[in-house]
mmCIF file of C-alpha atoms in Angstrom:
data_model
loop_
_atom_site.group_PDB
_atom_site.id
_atom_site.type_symbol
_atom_site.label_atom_id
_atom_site.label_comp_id
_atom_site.label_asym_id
_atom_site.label_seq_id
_atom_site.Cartn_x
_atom_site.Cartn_y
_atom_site.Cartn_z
ATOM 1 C CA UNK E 1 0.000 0.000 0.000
ATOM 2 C CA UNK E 2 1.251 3.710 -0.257
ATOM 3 C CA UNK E 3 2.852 5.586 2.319
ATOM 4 C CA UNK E 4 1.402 8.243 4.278
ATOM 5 C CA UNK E 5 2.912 10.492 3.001
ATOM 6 C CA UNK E 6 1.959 9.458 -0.620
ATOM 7 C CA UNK E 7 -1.598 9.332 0.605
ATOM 8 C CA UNK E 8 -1.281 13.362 1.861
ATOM 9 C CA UNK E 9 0.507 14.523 -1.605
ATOM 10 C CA UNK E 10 -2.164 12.454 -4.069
ATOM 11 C CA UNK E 11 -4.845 14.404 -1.999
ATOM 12 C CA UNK E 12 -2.804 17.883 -1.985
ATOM 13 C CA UNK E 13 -2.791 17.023 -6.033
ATOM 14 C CA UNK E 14 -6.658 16.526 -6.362
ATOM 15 C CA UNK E 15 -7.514 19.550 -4.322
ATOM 16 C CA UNK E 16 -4.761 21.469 -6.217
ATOM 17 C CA UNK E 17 -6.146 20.251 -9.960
ATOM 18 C CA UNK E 18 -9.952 20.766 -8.800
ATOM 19 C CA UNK E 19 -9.454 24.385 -7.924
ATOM 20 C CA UNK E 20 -7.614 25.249 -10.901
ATOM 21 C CA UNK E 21 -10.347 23.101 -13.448
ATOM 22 C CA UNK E 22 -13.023 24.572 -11.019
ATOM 23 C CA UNK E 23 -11.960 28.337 -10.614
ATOM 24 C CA UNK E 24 -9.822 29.493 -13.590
ATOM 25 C CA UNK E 25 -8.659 32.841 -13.473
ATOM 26 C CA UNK E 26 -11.028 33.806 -10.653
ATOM 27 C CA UNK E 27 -14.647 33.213 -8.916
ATOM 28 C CA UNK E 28 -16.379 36.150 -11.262
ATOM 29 C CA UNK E 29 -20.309 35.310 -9.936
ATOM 30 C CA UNK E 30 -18.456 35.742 -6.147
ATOM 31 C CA UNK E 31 -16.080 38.430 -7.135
ATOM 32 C CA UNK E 32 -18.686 41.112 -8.713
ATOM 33 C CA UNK E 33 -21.246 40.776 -5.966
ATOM 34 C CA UNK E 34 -19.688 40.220 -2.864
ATOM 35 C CA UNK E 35 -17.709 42.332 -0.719
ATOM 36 C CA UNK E 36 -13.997 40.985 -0.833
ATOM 37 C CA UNK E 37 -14.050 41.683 2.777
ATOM 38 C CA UNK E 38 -17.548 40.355 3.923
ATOM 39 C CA UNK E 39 -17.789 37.166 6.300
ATOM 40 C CA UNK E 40 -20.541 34.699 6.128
ATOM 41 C CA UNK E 41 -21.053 31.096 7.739
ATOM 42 C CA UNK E 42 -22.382 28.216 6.236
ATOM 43 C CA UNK E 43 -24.096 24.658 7.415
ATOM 44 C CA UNK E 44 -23.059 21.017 5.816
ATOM 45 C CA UNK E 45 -26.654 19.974 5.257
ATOM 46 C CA UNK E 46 -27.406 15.825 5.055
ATOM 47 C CA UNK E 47 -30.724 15.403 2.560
ATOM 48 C CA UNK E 48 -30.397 11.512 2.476
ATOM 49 C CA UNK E 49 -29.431 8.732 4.650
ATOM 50 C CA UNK E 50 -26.495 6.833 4.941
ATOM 51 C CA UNK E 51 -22.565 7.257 6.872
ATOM 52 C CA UNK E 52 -20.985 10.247 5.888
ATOM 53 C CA UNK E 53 -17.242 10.454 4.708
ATOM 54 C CA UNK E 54 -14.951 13.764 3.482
ATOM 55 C CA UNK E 55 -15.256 15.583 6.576
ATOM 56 C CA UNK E 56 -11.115 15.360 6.622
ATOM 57 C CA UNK E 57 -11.043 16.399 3.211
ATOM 58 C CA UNK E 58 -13.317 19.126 3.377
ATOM 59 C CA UNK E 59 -11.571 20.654 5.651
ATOM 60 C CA UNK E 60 -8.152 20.485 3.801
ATOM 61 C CA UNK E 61 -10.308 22.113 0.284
ATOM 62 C CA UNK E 62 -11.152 24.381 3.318
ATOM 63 C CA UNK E 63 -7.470 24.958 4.608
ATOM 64 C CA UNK E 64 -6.246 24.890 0.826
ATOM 65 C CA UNK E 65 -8.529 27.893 -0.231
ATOM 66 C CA UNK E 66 -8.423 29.890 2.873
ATOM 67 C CA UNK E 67 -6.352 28.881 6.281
ATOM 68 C CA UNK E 68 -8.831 31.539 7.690
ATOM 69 C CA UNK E 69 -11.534 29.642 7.443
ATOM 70 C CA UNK E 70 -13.109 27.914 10.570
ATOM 71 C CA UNK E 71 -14.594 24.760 10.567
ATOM 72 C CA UNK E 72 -16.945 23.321 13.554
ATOM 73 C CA UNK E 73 -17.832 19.549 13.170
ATOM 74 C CA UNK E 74 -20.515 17.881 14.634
ATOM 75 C CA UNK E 75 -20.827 14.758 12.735
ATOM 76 C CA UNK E 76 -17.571 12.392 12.035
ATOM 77 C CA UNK E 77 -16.335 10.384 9.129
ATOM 78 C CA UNK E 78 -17.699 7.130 9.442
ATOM 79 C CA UNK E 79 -20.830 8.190 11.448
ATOM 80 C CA UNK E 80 -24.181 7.190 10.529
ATOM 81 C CA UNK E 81 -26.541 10.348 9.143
ATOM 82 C CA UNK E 82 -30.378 11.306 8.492
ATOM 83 C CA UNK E 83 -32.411 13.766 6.285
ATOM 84 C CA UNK E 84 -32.050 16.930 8.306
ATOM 85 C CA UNK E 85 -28.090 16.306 10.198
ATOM 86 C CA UNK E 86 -25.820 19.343 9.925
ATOM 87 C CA UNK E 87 -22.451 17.625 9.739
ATOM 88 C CA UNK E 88 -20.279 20.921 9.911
ATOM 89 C CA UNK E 89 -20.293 24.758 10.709
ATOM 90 C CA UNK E 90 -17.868 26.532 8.162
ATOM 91 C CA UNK E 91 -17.377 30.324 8.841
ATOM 92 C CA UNK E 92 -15.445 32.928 7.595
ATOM 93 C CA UNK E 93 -14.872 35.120 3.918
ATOM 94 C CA UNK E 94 -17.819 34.478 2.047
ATOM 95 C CA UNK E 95 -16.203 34.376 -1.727
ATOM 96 C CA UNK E 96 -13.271 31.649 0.252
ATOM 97 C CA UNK E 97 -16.289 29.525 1.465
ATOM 98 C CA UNK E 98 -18.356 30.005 -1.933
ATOM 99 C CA UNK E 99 -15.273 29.437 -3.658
ATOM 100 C CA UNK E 100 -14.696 25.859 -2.063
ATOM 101 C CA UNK E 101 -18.195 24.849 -2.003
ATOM 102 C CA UNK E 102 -18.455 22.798 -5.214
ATOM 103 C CA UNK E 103 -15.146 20.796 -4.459
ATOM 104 C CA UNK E 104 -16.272 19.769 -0.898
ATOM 105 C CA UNK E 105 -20.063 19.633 -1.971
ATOM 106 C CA UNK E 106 -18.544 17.025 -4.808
ATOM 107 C CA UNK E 107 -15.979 15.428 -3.085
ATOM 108 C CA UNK E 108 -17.965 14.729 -0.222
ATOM 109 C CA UNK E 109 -21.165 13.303 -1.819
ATOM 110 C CA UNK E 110 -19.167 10.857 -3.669
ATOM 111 C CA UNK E 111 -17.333 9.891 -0.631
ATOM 112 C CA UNK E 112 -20.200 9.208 1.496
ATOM 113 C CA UNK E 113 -22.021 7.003 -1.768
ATOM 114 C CA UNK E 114 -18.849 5.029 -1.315
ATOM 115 C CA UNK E 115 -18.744 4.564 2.664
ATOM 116 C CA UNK E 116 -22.595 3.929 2.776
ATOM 117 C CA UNK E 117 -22.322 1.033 -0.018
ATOM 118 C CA UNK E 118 -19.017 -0.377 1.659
ATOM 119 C CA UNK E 119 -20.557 -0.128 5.237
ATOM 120 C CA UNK E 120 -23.650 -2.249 3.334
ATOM 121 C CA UNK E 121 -21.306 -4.973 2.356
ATOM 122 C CA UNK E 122 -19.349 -5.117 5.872
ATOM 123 C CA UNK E 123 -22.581 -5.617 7.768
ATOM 124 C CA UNK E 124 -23.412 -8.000 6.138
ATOM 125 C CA UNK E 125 -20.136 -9.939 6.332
ATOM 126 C CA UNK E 126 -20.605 -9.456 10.632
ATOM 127 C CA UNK E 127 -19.754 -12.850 12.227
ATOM 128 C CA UNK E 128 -17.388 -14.113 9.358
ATOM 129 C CA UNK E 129 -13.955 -13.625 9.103
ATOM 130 C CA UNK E 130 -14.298 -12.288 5.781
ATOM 131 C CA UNK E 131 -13.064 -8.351 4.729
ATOM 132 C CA UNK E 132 -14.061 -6.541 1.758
ATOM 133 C CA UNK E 133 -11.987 -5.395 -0.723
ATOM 134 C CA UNK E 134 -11.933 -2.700 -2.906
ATOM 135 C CA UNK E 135 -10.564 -2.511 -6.635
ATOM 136 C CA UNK E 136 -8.781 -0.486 -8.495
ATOM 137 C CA UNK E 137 -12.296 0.280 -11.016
ATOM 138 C CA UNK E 138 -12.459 4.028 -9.536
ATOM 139 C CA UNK E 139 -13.211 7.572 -10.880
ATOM 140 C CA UNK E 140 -9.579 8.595 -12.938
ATOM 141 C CA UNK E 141 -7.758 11.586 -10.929
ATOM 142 C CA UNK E 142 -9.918 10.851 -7.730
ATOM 143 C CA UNK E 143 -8.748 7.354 -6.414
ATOM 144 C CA UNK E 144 -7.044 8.038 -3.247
ATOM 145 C CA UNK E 145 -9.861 10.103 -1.508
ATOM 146 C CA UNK E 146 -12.919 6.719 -3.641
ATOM 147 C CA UNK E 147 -10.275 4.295 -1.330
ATOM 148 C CA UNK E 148 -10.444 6.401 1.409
ATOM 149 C CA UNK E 149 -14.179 6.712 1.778
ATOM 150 C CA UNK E 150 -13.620 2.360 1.418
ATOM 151 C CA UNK E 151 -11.836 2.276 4.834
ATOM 152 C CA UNK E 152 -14.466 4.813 6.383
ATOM 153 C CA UNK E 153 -16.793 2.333 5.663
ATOM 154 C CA UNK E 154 -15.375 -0.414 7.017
ATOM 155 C CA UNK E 155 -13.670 -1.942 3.689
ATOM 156 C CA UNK E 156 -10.161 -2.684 3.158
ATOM 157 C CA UNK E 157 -8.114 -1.027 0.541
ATOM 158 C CA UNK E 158 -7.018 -3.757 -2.413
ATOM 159 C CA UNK E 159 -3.326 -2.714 -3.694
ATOM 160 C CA UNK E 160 -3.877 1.052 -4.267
ATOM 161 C CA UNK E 161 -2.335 1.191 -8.082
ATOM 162 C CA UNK E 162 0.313 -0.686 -10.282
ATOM 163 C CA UNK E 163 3.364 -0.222 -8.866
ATOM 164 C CA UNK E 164 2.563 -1.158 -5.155
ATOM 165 C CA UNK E 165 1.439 -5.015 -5.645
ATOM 166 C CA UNK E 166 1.620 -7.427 -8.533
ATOM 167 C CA UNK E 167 -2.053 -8.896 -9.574
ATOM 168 C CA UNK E 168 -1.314 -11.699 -12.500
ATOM 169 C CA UNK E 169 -4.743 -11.535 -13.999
ATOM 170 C CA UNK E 170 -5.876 -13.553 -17.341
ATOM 171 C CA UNK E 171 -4.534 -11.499 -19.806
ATOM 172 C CA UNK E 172 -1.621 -11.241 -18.249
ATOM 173 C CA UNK E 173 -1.317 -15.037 -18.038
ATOM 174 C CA UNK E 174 -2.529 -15.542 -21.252
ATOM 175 C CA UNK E 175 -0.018 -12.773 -22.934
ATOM 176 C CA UNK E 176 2.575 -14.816 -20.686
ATOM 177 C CA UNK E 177 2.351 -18.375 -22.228
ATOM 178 C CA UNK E 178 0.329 -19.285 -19.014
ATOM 179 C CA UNK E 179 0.420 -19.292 -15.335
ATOM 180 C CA UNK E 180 3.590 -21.141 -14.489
ATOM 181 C CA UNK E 181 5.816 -19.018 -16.400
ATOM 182 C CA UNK E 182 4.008 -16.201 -15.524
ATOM 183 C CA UNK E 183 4.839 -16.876 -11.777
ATOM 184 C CA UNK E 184 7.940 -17.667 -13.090
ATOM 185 C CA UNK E 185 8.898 -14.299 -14.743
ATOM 186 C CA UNK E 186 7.405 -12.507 -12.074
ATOM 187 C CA UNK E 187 9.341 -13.819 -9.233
ATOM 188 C CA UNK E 188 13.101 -12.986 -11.789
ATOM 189 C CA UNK E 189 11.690 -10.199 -11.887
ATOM 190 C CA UNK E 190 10.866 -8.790 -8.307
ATOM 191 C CA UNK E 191 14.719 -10.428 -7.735
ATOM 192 C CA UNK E 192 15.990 -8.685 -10.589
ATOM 193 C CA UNK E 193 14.334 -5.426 -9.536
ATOM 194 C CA UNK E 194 15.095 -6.202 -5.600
ATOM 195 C CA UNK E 195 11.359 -5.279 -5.101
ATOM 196 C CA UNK E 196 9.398 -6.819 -2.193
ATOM 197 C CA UNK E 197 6.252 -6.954 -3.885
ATOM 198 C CA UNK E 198 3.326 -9.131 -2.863
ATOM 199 C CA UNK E 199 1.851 -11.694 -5.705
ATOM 200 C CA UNK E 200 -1.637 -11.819 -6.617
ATOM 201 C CA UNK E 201 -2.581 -14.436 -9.198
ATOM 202 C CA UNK E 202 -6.130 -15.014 -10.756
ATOM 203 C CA UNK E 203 -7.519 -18.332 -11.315
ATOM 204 C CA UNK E 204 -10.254 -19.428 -13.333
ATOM 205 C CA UNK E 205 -10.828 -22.974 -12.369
ATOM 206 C CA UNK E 206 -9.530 -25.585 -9.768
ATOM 207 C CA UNK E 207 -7.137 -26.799 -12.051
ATOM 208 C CA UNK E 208 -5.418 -23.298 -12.363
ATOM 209 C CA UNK E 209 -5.566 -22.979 -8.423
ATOM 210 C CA UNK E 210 -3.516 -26.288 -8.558
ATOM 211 C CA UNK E 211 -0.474 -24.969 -11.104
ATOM 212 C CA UNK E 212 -0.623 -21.842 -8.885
ATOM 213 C CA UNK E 213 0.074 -23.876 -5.498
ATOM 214 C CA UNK E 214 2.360 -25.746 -7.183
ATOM 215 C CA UNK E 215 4.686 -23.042 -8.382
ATOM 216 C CA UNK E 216 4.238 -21.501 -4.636
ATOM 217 C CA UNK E 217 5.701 -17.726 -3.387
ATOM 218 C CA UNK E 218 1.932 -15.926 -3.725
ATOM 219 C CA UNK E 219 0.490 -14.588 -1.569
ATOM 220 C CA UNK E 220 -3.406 -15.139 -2.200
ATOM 221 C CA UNK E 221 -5.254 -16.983 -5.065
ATOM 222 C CA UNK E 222 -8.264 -14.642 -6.600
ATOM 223 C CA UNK E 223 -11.033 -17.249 -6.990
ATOM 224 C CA UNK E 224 -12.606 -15.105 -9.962
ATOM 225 C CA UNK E 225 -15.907 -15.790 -10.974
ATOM 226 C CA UNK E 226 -16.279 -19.266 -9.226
ATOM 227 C CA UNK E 227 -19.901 -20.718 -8.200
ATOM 228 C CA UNK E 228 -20.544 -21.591 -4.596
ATOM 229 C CA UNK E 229 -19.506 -24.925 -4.621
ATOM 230 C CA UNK E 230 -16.274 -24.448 -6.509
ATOM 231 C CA UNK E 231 -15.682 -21.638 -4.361
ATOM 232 C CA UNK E 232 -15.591 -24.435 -1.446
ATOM 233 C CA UNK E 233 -13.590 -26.750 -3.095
ATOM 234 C CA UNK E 234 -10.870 -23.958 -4.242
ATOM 235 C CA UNK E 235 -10.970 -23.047 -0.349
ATOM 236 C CA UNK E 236 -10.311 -26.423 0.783
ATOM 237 C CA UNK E 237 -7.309 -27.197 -1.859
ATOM 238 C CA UNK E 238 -5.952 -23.823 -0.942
ATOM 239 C CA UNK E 239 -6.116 -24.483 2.726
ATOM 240 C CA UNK E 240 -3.455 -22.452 4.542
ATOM 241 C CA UNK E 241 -1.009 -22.179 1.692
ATOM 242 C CA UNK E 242 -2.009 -18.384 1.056
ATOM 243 C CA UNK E 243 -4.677 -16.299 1.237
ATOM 244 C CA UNK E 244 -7.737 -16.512 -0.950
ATOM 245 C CA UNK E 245 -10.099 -13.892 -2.199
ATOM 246 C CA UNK E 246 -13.225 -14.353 -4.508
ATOM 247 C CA UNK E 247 -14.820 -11.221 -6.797
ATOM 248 C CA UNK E 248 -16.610 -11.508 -9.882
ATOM 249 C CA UNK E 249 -20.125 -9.642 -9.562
ATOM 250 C CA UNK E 250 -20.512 -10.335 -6.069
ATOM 251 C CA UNK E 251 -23.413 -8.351 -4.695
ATOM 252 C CA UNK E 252 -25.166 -7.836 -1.451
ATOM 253 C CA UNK E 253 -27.367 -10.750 -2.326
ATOM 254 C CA UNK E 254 -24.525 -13.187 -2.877
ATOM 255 C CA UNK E 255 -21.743 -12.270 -0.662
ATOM 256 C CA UNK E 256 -22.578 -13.673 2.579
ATOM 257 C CA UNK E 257 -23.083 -16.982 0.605
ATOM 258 C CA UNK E 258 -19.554 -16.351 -0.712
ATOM 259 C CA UNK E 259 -18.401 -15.496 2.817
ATOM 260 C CA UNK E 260 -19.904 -18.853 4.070
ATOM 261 C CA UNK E 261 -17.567 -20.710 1.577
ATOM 262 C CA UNK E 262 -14.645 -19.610 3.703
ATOM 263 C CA UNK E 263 -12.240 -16.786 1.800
ATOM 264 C CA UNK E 264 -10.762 -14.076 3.607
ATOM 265 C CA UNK E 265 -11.598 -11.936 1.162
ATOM 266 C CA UNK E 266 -14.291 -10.989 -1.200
ATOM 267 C CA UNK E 267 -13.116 -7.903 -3.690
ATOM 268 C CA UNK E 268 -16.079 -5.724 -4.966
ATOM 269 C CA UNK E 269 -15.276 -2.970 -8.112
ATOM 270 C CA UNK E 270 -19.563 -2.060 -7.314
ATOM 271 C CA UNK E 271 -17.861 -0.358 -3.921
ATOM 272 C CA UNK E 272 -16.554 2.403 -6.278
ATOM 273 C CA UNK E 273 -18.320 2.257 -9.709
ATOM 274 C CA UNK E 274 -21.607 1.744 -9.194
ATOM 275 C CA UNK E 275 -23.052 4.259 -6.075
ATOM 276 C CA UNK E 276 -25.000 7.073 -6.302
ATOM 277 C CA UNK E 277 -24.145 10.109 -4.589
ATOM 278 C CA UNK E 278 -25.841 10.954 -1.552
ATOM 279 C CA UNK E 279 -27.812 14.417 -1.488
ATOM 280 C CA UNK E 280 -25.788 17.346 0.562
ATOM 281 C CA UNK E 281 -25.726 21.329 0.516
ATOM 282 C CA UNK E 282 -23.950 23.510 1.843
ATOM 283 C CA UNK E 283 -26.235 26.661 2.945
ATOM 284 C CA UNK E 284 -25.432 29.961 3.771
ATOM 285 C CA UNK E 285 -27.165 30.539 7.809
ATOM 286 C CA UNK E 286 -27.284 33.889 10.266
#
């Protein structure tokens, strides 16, 4: 996974981008009608249900556009929230806090989609040992702060990009001459490289599960698109060699029957590609 400190410059780079494709050359509605000097305050209003997530964030956009600006929280990432919850007081120059609105308004709506579908999934996972997994099937430009709503959910983050964990998928198995040379060139590789990189391989049936084991070093078999019973039986010829994780159009009607099969963990893309953002505004108050 990324470091900490890569996880604070990706989100410096977002905020950074999203004000510059956001304000141009200047705020003109803001500019020609409000007094440069004039202070306002403004409430984070919930209109849906569901767990809230950006409340960090916002108040970097916050930070980024104006250190001046004061923010008073009532409501925490992670938290659950109804029609009518004010998660946050924001006070100080109106055009600062107009001029961040859209970005937190934005961010934050997509954030919370995220952590209230996750937080769906992990329920319904309670009493298993099984975690949920994100994938890398997220918004382009945005990923870090999709991956972050994840974990306010309740989700684990999958690798976070390329470069941090090696995932030998089909293509790349087929494109390699098949799985044990795959393995094979991958391990040279991460020895040639002197990387100290997990391995990730995709199977497709029990008898590619079998080559895997049998070449060894990974560290968990993805059990893609395997029925219930097959999902079992990979589980049981895996045993404790390495980890195991199913995906593959799991939803919240199948994944505690994919849980019951025993994998540690089940990956979902739907976590980050297929939520609708819940309803927020932020409104101007005495």
């Amino acid at each position: 996974m990324i470091s900490q400190e890569q996880f604070k410059k990706e989100l410096e780079l977002i905020i950074a981008n999203a004000i510059r494709e956001d304000v141009g050359d200047g705020d003109h509605t803001s500019l020609s009608c409000i007094p440069s000097d004039a202070h306002g305050k403004a409430k984070l209003l919930v209109k849906d249900n569901g767990i809230i997530a950006g409340v960090a964030f916002a108040k970097m956009i916050f930070d980024y556009v104006d250190s001046d600006l004061h923010v008073e929280t009532f409501i925490q990432d992670g938290e659950k929230v109804n029609l009518g919850d004010v998660v946050f007081h924001v006070s100080g120059k109106s055009q600062s806090i107009l001029k961040a609105e859209r970005l937190v308004l934005n961010s934050m709506q997509r954030m919370s989609a995220i952590a209230t579908k996750t937080r769906s999934f992990a329920d319904l996972l309670e009493g298993t040992h099984t975690k949920v997994l994100d994938t890398r099937k997220t918004t382009p430009g945005i990923r870090v702060i999709e991956k972050w709503a994840v974990t306010i959910g309740g989700g684990e983050n999958h690798r976070f990009a390329l470069y941090d964990m090696i995932m030998i998928k089909d293509n790349h198995i087929d494109f390699a001459g098949g799985i044990t040379q795959a393995i094979h060139k991958t391990k040279a590789y991460l020895v040639a490289k002197k990387l100290a990189l997990k391995i990730i391989v995709e199977a497709r049936s029990l008898k590619e599960i079998q080559e895997i084991l049998d070449s060894g070093g990974v560290y968990r078999i993805l059990i893609d698109n395997f029925n219930y019973e097959d999902t079992r039986k990979a589980v049981a010829l895996i045993g404790d060699q390495c980890l195991t994780e199913s995906s593959g159009g799991i939803n919240e009607e199948t994944i505690k029957k994919y849980a019951a099969c025993g994998v540690d963990f089940i990956s979902s893309g739907a976590l980050t590609h297929s939520v609708y953002n819940m309803d927020l505004s932020l409104k101007a108050i005495d």
